[in-house]
Amino acid sequence: MRTDDFDYHLPPELIAQAPVEPRDASRLLVLDRATGGVEHRRFTDVLELIPPNAVLVLNHSRVIPARLYGRRRDTGGRVELLLLRREGEGIWQALGRPGRGLRPGSVIRLEPPDSSASLPNQAGFPVSVPSSGEPVEAEVISVENEGIRRVRLSVESEIDRLGEMPLPPYIHQPLTDPERYQTVYSREPGSAAAPTAGLHFTPQLLDALRARGVRTAFLTLHVGLDTFRPVSEDNPREHAIHTEYYELPAKAAEILSDARARGGPIIAVGTTSVRTLEQVGRDLAESGGPEGASIRPVSGQADLYILPGHQFRLVDGMITNFHLPRSTLVMLVSAFAGRQNILAAYQEAIAEKYRFYSFGDAMLIW
């Protein structure tokens, strides 16, 4: 297995730059993983496609305004920070640009969106000042592997005021409504990117699914660095996956246990839900529990890296978007449906001019 095995060419004009309106107006490619057969549908067709005894598993993580801007206190040089994961009170893992000068001890004075609420720093540039009267600063504590910085924010509560929505780098069109990069059911702040497969759902569509008997279960996985980081190794097995915080609440565990007992299919919305469910399934198997053991509520750091050859234990189907070539996500869907099936489906989607990536169209794979 090589990383090149998961490559494909995408015409740039097929990268969606804005979400469709309404959310559920996107297209839906339905892939039968047993036969490789493909159907072209609309997303609202999930009402007839998803069986009434199914459980739809959704990640209700909420994207934080994780992109921060500021200037170094010593030189006035511009700095951009992307918060990845909260470690504790005021302590975050982050990416910094430019990173060369961001050594331990470096202090970035953060700039507000509205410069009228600022004061000059040592280099004469505006800095953010909250109601406490002190500038909001980010201090680099340490430099970790792969350019990750651990930073301490002086006033963590100011993230909402200072931060911007961290849209992926392939989206060049400004987002007029930040809520369009959130799912309608987002609840738990902590992600650096949206679980984008869920962007297609509206409250009305979810209500209609529930009215037909489809149950919904919510879990949390906070999306971190691996969404942004490409696989650079020739052998994807040598790629180091990063951990991401996950939580399976008691209510979701109860619903999933009941679905397994009754034989109802479990359909994960998005690769984040897939990864969480399979982490739970792997840990359950490794704990020595019987095949039909109840699923228990759990939280921790997900470290599961899903490649072809993975034995899926809990996921029977998935709703997902189209993923970047050579990415861990296209490898995950290939593990579920077969690499050749996925690449063939992607080529058909390209021929049919589907919209790709975060704001693009969706797939139903089962």
Short mmCIF file of C-alpha atoms in Angstrom, two decimals:
data_model
loop_
_atom_site.label_atom_id
_atom_site.label_comp_id
_atom_site.label_asym_id
_atom_site.label_seq_id
_atom_site.Cartn_x
_atom_site.Cartn_y
_atom_site.Cartn_z
CA MET A 1 0.00 0.00 0.00
CA ARG A 2 1.32 3.39 -1.05
CA THR A 3 0.01 6.91 -0.56
CA ASP A 4 -0.04 7.28 -4.35
CA ASP A 5 -2.72 4.57 -4.43
CA PHE A 6 -5.17 7.12 -3.03
CA ASP A 7 -4.41 9.93 -5.46
CA TYR A 8 -6.76 11.37 -8.06
CA HIS A 9 -6.97 14.55 -10.15
CA LEU A 10 -9.69 17.04 -9.30
CA PRO A 11 -10.38 20.01 -11.59
CA PRO A 12 -10.08 23.11 -9.37
CA GLU A 13 -13.46 24.44 -10.49
CA LEU A 14 -15.15 21.53 -8.70
CA ILE A 15 -13.92 22.68 -5.26
CA ALA A 16 -17.02 24.18 -3.65
CA GLN A 17 -16.38 27.73 -2.48
CA ALA A 18 -19.72 28.33 -0.75
CA PRO A 19 -22.50 26.18 0.75
CA VAL A 20 -25.70 25.57 -1.17
CA GLU A 21 -29.00 26.96 0.03
CA PRO A 22 -30.89 25.39 1.60
CA ARG A 23 -28.50 23.02 3.32
CA ASP A 24 -30.23 19.85 2.11
CA ALA A 25 -30.28 20.95 -1.56
CA SER A 26 -26.93 19.27 -2.21
CA ARG A 27 -26.53 16.22 -4.39
CA LEU A 28 -26.03 12.72 -3.00
CA LEU A 29 -24.01 9.94 -4.61
CA VAL A 30 -25.13 6.57 -3.26
CA LEU A 31 -22.44 3.87 -3.36
CA ASP A 32 -23.17 0.18 -2.84
CA ARG A 33 -19.88 -1.06 -1.41
CA ALA A 34 -20.69 -4.70 -2.17
CA THR A 35 -21.18 -4.18 -5.91
CA GLY A 36 -19.59 -0.79 -6.57
CA GLY A 37 -22.89 0.37 -8.03
CA VAL A 38 -23.65 4.09 -7.99
CA GLU A 39 -26.88 6.10 -7.93
CA HIS A 40 -27.23 9.85 -8.32
CA ARG A 41 -29.78 11.33 -5.91
CA ARG A 42 -30.58 14.49 -3.94
CA PHE A 43 -29.66 14.75 -0.27
CA THR A 44 -33.30 14.91 0.80
CA ASP A 45 -33.64 11.38 -0.60
CA VAL A 46 -32.09 10.10 2.63
CA LEU A 47 -35.71 10.14 3.85
CA GLU A 48 -36.46 7.12 1.66
CA LEU A 49 -32.96 5.61 1.64
CA ILE A 50 -32.32 5.30 5.40
CA PRO A 51 -34.42 2.46 6.87
CA PRO A 52 -36.77 3.31 9.76
CA ASN A 53 -34.94 1.00 12.19
CA ALA A 54 -31.59 2.73 11.63
CA VAL A 55 -29.62 4.86 14.07
CA LEU A 56 -28.05 8.01 12.67
CA VAL A 57 -24.91 8.95 14.65
CA LEU A 58 -23.94 12.61 14.55
CA ASN A 59 -20.97 14.55 15.91
CA HIS A 60 -22.26 17.63 17.71
CA SER A 61 -18.85 19.25 18.15
CA ARG A 62 -18.91 22.97 17.45
CA VAL A 63 -16.18 24.87 15.60
CA ILE A 64 -14.49 27.56 17.65
CA PRO A 65 -13.16 30.79 16.05
CA ALA A 66 -9.72 29.21 16.18
CA ARG A 67 -7.78 31.50 13.83
CA LEU A 68 -6.14 34.35 15.74
CA TYR A 69 -4.02 37.23 14.46
CA GLY A 70 -1.50 39.39 16.26
CA ARG A 71 2.00 40.82 16.34
CA ARG A 72 5.08 39.77 18.20
CA ARG A 73 5.65 42.00 21.20
CA ASP A 74 9.39 42.29 20.52
CA THR A 75 9.44 42.98 16.75
CA GLY A 76 5.90 43.89 15.74
CA GLY A 77 6.00 41.11 13.12
CA ARG A 78 2.65 39.73 12.06
CA VAL A 79 1.69 36.29 13.39
CA GLU A 80 -1.22 33.95 12.69
CA LEU A 81 -2.18 31.25 15.20
CA LEU A 82 -4.50 28.33 14.59
CA LEU A 83 -5.72 26.78 17.84
CA LEU A 84 -5.91 23.00 17.55
CA ARG A 85 -6.66 21.51 20.94
CA ARG A 86 -7.23 22.74 24.46
CA GLU A 87 -5.00 21.03 27.02
CA GLY A 88 -6.09 22.89 30.13
CA GLU A 89 -7.04 26.29 31.47
CA GLY A 90 -5.64 28.75 28.92
CA ILE A 91 -3.22 26.17 27.41
CA TRP A 92 -3.63 25.21 23.76
CA GLN A 93 -1.84 23.33 21.04
CA ALA A 94 -1.54 25.59 18.02
CA LEU A 95 0.08 26.07 14.65
CA GLY A 96 1.88 29.37 14.08
CA ARG A 97 2.77 31.23 10.89
CA PRO A 98 5.48 32.25 10.32
CA GLY A 99 6.80 29.65 12.74
CA ARG A 100 10.54 30.22 12.54
CA GLY A 101 10.65 32.98 15.16
CA LEU A 102 8.01 31.54 17.49
CA ARG A 103 10.35 30.06 20.07
CA PRO A 104 9.56 29.40 23.74
CA GLY A 105 9.10 32.73 25.45
CA SER A 106 7.80 34.52 22.36
CA VAL A 107 4.76 36.68 23.14
CA ILE A 108 2.10 37.60 20.58
CA ARG A 109 -0.20 40.49 21.30
CA LEU A 110 -3.50 39.66 19.69
CA GLU A 111 -5.32 42.17 17.49
CA PRO A 112 -9.06 42.75 17.61
CA PRO A 113 -11.22 42.82 14.50
CA ASP A 114 -12.10 46.43 15.34
CA SER A 115 -8.92 48.50 15.70
CA SER A 116 -10.88 51.23 17.51
CA ALA A 117 -10.83 48.96 20.58
CA SER A 118 -7.03 48.79 20.68
CA LEU A 119 -3.92 50.48 22.00
CA PRO A 120 -0.44 50.68 20.40
CA ASN A 121 2.17 48.10 21.37
CA GLN A 122 5.95 48.63 21.51
CA ALA A 123 6.15 48.64 17.72
CA GLY A 124 3.24 51.08 17.37
CA PHE A 125 0.64 48.53 16.19
CA PRO A 126 -2.81 48.00 17.71
CA VAL A 127 -3.32 45.26 20.29
CA SER A 128 -6.45 43.88 21.88
CA VAL A 129 -7.52 45.23 25.26
CA PRO A 130 -10.50 43.56 27.00
CA SER A 131 -12.54 45.11 29.78
CA SER A 132 -9.83 44.16 32.29
CA GLY A 133 -7.55 46.80 30.75
CA GLU A 134 -4.70 44.38 29.98
CA PRO A 135 -3.70 43.35 26.42
CA VAL A 136 -4.64 39.83 25.37
CA GLU A 137 -1.45 37.87 24.74
CA ALA A 138 -0.42 34.41 23.64
CA GLU A 139 2.91 33.16 25.00
CA VAL A 140 4.73 30.25 23.36
CA ILE A 141 5.49 27.72 26.10
CA SER A 142 7.17 25.01 24.03
CA VAL A 143 7.73 23.77 20.49
CA GLU A 144 6.59 20.20 19.87
CA ASN A 145 6.94 17.83 16.93
CA GLU A 146 5.81 18.88 13.44
CA GLY A 147 5.79 22.56 14.27
CA ILE A 148 3.08 22.45 16.91
CA ARG A 149 3.38 25.15 19.57
CA ARG A 150 1.96 25.01 23.04
CA VAL A 151 0.69 28.48 23.87
CA ARG A 152 -0.77 30.12 26.96
CA LEU A 153 -3.58 32.63 26.39
CA SER A 154 -3.70 35.40 28.97
CA VAL A 155 -7.49 35.81 28.65
CA GLU A 156 -9.02 32.65 27.21
CA SER A 157 -12.54 34.05 27.27
CA GLU A 158 -11.54 36.52 24.54
CA ILE A 159 -11.28 33.83 21.83
CA ASP A 160 -14.87 34.42 20.70
CA ARG A 161 -14.24 38.15 20.28
CA LEU A 162 -10.83 37.90 18.60
CA GLY A 163 -10.97 34.72 16.56
CA GLU A 164 -12.09 34.01 13.03
CA MET A 165 -13.73 30.88 11.65
CA PRO A 166 -10.86 28.66 10.39
CA LEU A 167 -12.05 27.84 6.86
CA PRO A 168 -9.88 25.34 4.96
CA PRO A 169 -7.15 26.84 2.73
CA TYR A 170 -8.85 25.70 -0.48
CA ILE A 171 -11.85 27.97 0.24
CA HIS A 172 -11.06 31.46 -1.04
CA GLN A 173 -14.51 33.03 -0.87
CA PRO A 174 -15.41 34.84 2.38
CA LEU A 175 -18.18 33.27 4.43
CA THR A 176 -20.92 35.82 5.08
CA ASP A 177 -22.63 33.76 7.79
CA PRO A 178 -20.26 31.88 10.15
CA GLU A 179 -23.13 29.58 11.19
CA ARG A 180 -23.01 27.99 7.72
CA TYR A 181 -19.73 26.37 8.82
CA GLN A 182 -21.55 24.83 11.80
CA THR A 183 -23.99 21.95 11.83
CA VAL A 184 -27.50 22.85 12.96
CA TYR A 185 -27.05 20.49 15.91
CA SER A 186 -23.59 21.69 17.04
CA ARG A 187 -23.40 21.97 20.83
CA GLU A 188 -19.92 21.27 22.22
CA PRO A 189 -17.24 23.89 21.35
CA GLY A 190 -13.78 22.54 20.58
CA SER A 191 -13.19 21.79 16.89
CA ALA A 192 -10.73 23.53 14.58
CA ALA A 193 -12.77 22.41 11.55
CA ALA A 194 -16.37 21.43 10.97
CA PRO A 195 -17.59 17.82 10.74
CA THR A 196 -18.73 18.76 7.26
CA ALA A 197 -20.91 15.76 6.39
CA GLY A 198 -23.40 17.10 8.91
CA LEU A 199 -23.69 20.46 7.15
CA HIS A 200 -26.32 18.97 4.81
CA PHE A 201 -28.91 18.39 7.53
CA THR A 202 -31.67 20.84 8.42
CA PRO A 203 -33.82 20.68 11.56
CA GLN A 204 -36.80 19.83 9.34
CA LEU A 205 -34.98 16.92 7.67
CA LEU A 206 -33.89 15.51 11.03
CA ASP A 207 -37.45 15.79 12.34
CA ALA A 208 -38.78 14.02 9.24
CA LEU A 209 -36.28 11.17 9.71
CA ARG A 210 -37.28 10.79 13.36
CA ALA A 211 -40.96 10.79 12.37
CA ARG A 212 -40.21 7.75 10.19
CA GLY A 213 -38.62 5.93 13.14
CA VAL A 214 -34.94 6.74 12.56
CA ARG A 215 -33.22 7.37 15.89
CA THR A 216 -30.42 9.91 16.32
CA ALA A 217 -27.47 9.54 18.68
CA PHE A 218 -25.01 12.35 19.38
CA LEU A 219 -21.35 12.00 20.24
CA THR A 220 -18.39 14.39 20.33
CA LEU A 221 -15.09 14.32 18.50
CA HIS A 222 -13.20 17.61 18.38
CA VAL A 223 -11.55 17.90 14.98
CA GLY A 224 -7.85 18.74 15.18
CA LEU A 225 -4.60 18.76 13.23
CA ASP A 226 -5.09 15.75 10.98
CA THR A 227 -7.82 17.54 9.07
CA PHE A 228 -5.20 20.03 7.89
CA ARG A 229 -2.13 17.82 7.59
CA PRO A 230 -1.53 15.86 4.37
CA VAL A 231 0.11 12.44 4.28
CA SER A 232 3.67 13.12 3.15
CA GLU A 233 5.13 9.63 3.63
CA ASP A 234 5.20 7.24 0.67
CA ASN A 235 3.87 4.48 2.93
CA PRO A 236 0.68 5.68 4.67
CA ARG A 237 1.36 3.28 7.56
CA GLU A 238 4.31 5.51 8.51
CA HIS A 239 2.05 8.55 8.88
CA ALA A 240 1.60 9.50 12.53
CA ILE A 241 -2.03 10.11 13.48
CA HIS A 242 -2.74 12.68 16.19
CA THR A 243 -5.14 12.14 19.04
CA GLU A 244 -8.46 13.98 19.22
CA TYR A 245 -10.77 14.23 22.22
CA TYR A 246 -13.94 12.16 21.97
CA GLU A 247 -16.91 11.42 24.18
CA LEU A 248 -19.70 8.89 23.82
CA PRO A 249 -22.45 9.97 26.25
CA ALA A 250 -24.64 7.54 28.16
CA LYS A 251 -27.72 8.23 26.01
CA ALA A 252 -25.84 7.49 22.78
CA ALA A 253 -24.34 4.33 24.27
CA GLU A 254 -27.81 3.15 25.25
CA ILE A 255 -29.23 3.78 21.77
CA LEU A 256 -26.30 2.04 20.05
CA SER A 257 -26.49 -0.98 22.36
CA ASP A 258 -30.17 -1.31 21.62
CA ALA A 259 -29.57 -1.03 17.87
CA ARG A 260 -26.98 -3.81 18.00
CA ALA A 261 -29.37 -6.03 19.95
CA ARG A 262 -32.21 -5.39 17.51
CA GLY A 263 -30.07 -5.63 14.37
CA GLY A 264 -30.78 -2.09 13.18
CA PRO A 265 -28.08 -0.51 11.00
CA ILE A 266 -25.78 2.12 12.50
CA ILE A 267 -25.11 4.92 10.02
CA ALA A 268 -22.34 7.36 10.93
CA VAL A 269 -22.58 10.94 9.70
CA GLY A 270 -19.04 11.96 8.81
CA THR A 271 -15.62 10.40 9.22
CA THR A 272 -15.37 11.88 12.73
CA SER A 273 -18.38 9.83 13.83
CA VAL A 274 -16.91 6.78 12.07
CA ARG A 275 -13.60 7.20 13.87
CA THR A 276 -15.28 7.62 17.26
CA LEU A 277 -17.54 4.60 16.83
CA GLU A 278 -14.70 2.40 15.61
CA GLN A 279 -12.49 3.58 18.49
CA VAL A 280 -15.26 2.48 20.86
CA GLY A 281 -15.66 -0.81 18.98
CA ARG A 282 -11.94 -1.53 19.03
CA ASP A 283 -11.63 -0.78 22.72
CA LEU A 284 -14.65 -2.97 23.46
CA ALA A 285 -13.08 -5.87 21.53
CA GLU A 286 -9.69 -5.39 23.19
CA SER A 287 -11.31 -5.39 26.63
CA GLY A 288 -12.34 -8.99 26.03
CA GLY A 289 -16.08 -8.34 26.13
CA PRO A 290 -18.42 -10.76 24.36
CA GLU A 291 -19.52 -10.04 20.80
CA GLY A 292 -22.89 -8.67 21.86
CA ALA A 293 -21.66 -6.75 24.91
CA SER A 294 -23.38 -3.48 25.72
CA ILE A 295 -21.65 -0.29 24.65
CA ARG A 296 -20.69 1.85 27.61
CA PRO A 297 -20.32 5.64 27.83
CA VAL A 298 -16.68 6.63 27.47
CA SER A 299 -14.41 9.60 26.80
CA GLY A 300 -10.74 9.95 26.03
CA GLN A 301 -8.26 10.58 23.22
CA ALA A 302 -9.03 8.86 19.91
CA ASP A 303 -5.86 7.41 18.41
CA LEU A 304 -7.39 5.02 15.87
CA TYR A 305 -5.94 5.29 12.34
CA ILE A 306 -8.26 3.60 9.84
CA LEU A 307 -6.58 2.17 6.74
CA PRO A 308 -7.66 -0.56 4.30
CA GLY A 309 -7.68 -3.84 6.21
CA HIS A 310 -9.46 -2.34 9.21
CA GLN A 311 -12.23 -4.54 10.60
CA PHE A 312 -15.31 -2.36 11.07
CA ARG A 313 -17.15 -3.33 14.24
CA LEU A 314 -19.93 -0.78 14.74
CA VAL A 315 -20.43 1.16 11.50
CA ASP A 316 -22.81 -0.30 8.90
CA GLY A 317 -23.04 2.75 6.66
CA MET A 318 -21.81 6.31 6.45
CA ILE A 319 -22.73 9.70 5.05
CA THR A 320 -19.63 11.63 4.07
CA ASN A 321 -18.36 14.34 1.75
CA PHE A 322 -15.74 13.93 -0.98
CA HIS A 323 -12.22 14.08 0.44
CA LEU A 324 -8.85 15.41 -0.64
CA PRO A 325 -6.55 13.06 -2.57
CA ARG A 326 -3.82 11.29 -0.57
CA SER A 327 -5.57 12.19 2.71
CA THR A 328 -6.26 10.00 5.73
CA LEU A 329 -9.98 10.56 5.09
CA VAL A 330 -9.98 9.15 1.56
CA MET A 331 -8.05 6.20 3.02
CA LEU A 332 -10.75 5.76 5.69
CA VAL A 333 -13.61 5.61 3.18
CA SER A 334 -11.49 3.26 1.04
CA ALA A 335 -11.13 0.98 4.05
CA PHE A 336 -14.92 0.88 4.33
CA ALA A 337 -15.93 0.57 0.68
CA GLY A 338 -12.79 -0.62 -1.12
CA ARG A 339 -10.20 1.61 -2.80
CA GLN A 340 -11.26 0.77 -6.34
CA ASN A 341 -14.93 1.41 -5.56
CA ILE A 342 -14.13 4.77 -4.02
CA LEU A 343 -11.83 5.95 -6.80
CA ALA A 344 -14.32 4.82 -9.45
CA ALA A 345 -17.14 6.64 -7.63
CA TYR A 346 -14.99 9.76 -7.37
CA GLN A 347 -14.27 9.66 -11.11
CA GLU A 348 -17.99 9.40 -11.83
CA ALA A 349 -18.66 12.29 -9.47
CA ILE A 350 -16.07 14.37 -11.32
CA ALA A 351 -17.63 13.46 -14.67
CA GLU A 352 -21.06 14.46 -13.29
CA LYS A 353 -19.59 17.70 -11.88
CA TYR A 354 -20.35 17.10 -8.23
CA ARG A 355 -19.06 19.76 -5.82
CA PHE A 356 -16.14 18.59 -3.68
CA TYR A 357 -14.75 19.05 -0.16
CA SER A 358 -16.14 20.94 2.85
CA PHE A 359 -19.01 22.83 1.18
CA GLY A 360 -19.51 20.18 -1.49
CA ASP A 361 -21.96 17.37 -2.14
CA ALA A 362 -22.31 14.16 -0.15
CA MET A 363 -22.02 10.38 -0.45
CA LEU A 364 -24.06 7.66 1.22
CA ILE A 365 -21.95 4.50 1.42
CA TRP A 366 -23.31 1.16 2.55
#
